[in-house]
Amino acid sequence: MAKARNISNPAEEWVLLQKGDKLAFERIYRANIQPMYRFGLSITADEATVMDAIHDIFADIWQKHDRLGDTDNVKFYLLKSLKNRLLRIRSVDTRFTDLEETLGLDIDNQELGDDQQKNQEMEELLSLQILELAPRQREIIHLKFFEGLSHQQIADLLQMNPQSAKNLLHRAIESLRKNLTQFKSFVLLAVGYVG
């Protein structure tokens, strides 16, 4: 009778998974499903979206097991994969909300009326203002707020040191804040004038 393997080292399980071991795949899944679920809920409150994303990740891992790269931290790899997937599928509204909060554009809905319409208008305005930025500033805004990358990841991607990336992001945010704050003042004056 074959003796069941009892491997507790996730890195060893990963190597077995790369070789197509279904038991290793199952053990990795069972060991990480709950931490991934809890982490996913910290990104989005939509439980179905989190579970779909987790299952998609594991389906991809199994389908591409022979092409997976090495990792010395399986849990980190899985959490990072989940974060990236959730950020990609997260709604555009939520992404704009993050950027609007960073810009300090908390527009009081009582001042401007219909919530959904005004949010859509602000998103359209924000999109237009982003297009007005210099190319590198547009790129860094997209990487930070729409792709959810860290300062270090952005710096690596843009081939600059982390402080330069932070400075570029700060200048881009300040440009957006200035332009959008001026627009907000104009809208509030116009609403007050019309009302």
Short mmCIF file of C-alpha atoms in Angstrom, two decimals, residues 80 83-84 87 99 102 135-173:
data_model
loop_
_atom_site.label_atom_id
_atom_site.label_comp_id
_atom_site.label_asym_id
_atom_site.label_seq_id
_atom_site.Cartn_x
_atom_site.Cartn_y
_atom_site.Cartn_z
CA LYS A 80 -0.56 39.13 -4.84
CA LYS A 83 -5.02 41.47 -5.40
CA ASN A 84 -4.02 42.00 -9.02
CA LEU A 87 -8.01 45.31 -8.97
CA LEU A 99 -8.58 58.79 -6.92
CA THR A 102 -6.88 61.10 -2.77
CA PRO A 135 2.33 61.54 -20.58
CA ARG A 136 4.46 60.37 -17.62
CA GLN A 137 1.98 61.87 -15.15
CA ARG A 138 -0.92 60.11 -16.91
CA GLU A 139 1.03 56.87 -16.78
CA ILE A 140 1.82 57.10 -13.08
CA ILE A 141 -1.79 57.99 -12.16
CA HIS A 142 -2.97 54.95 -14.11
CA LEU A 143 -0.42 52.63 -12.49
CA LYS A 144 -1.17 53.84 -8.96
CA PHE A 145 -4.95 54.18 -9.01
CA PHE A 146 -6.16 51.92 -11.78
CA GLU A 147 -3.60 49.11 -11.54
CA GLY A 148 -3.05 49.40 -7.78
CA LEU A 149 0.74 49.17 -7.93
CA SER A 150 2.95 50.15 -5.01
CA HIS A 151 5.51 52.97 -5.22
CA GLN A 152 8.30 50.41 -5.54
CA GLN A 153 6.52 48.51 -8.31
CA ILE A 154 5.85 51.76 -10.17
CA ALA A 155 9.48 52.80 -9.80
CA ASP A 156 10.64 49.45 -11.14
CA LEU A 157 8.24 49.59 -14.06
CA LEU A 158 9.13 53.17 -14.98
CA GLN A 159 12.83 52.51 -14.39
CA MET A 160 13.32 55.28 -11.86
CA ASN A 161 14.20 55.39 -8.20
CA PRO A 162 11.29 55.20 -5.72
CA GLN A 163 11.67 58.80 -4.56
CA SER A 164 11.46 60.07 -8.15
CA ALA A 165 8.32 57.98 -8.65
CA LYS A 166 6.78 59.45 -5.48
CA ASN A 167 7.67 62.97 -6.63
CA LEU A 168 6.15 62.38 -10.07
CA LEU A 169 2.98 60.98 -8.54
CA HIS A 170 2.76 63.93 -6.13
CA ARG A 171 3.09 66.43 -9.00
CA ALA A 172 0.43 64.59 -11.02
CA ILE A 173 -1.98 64.54 -8.07
#
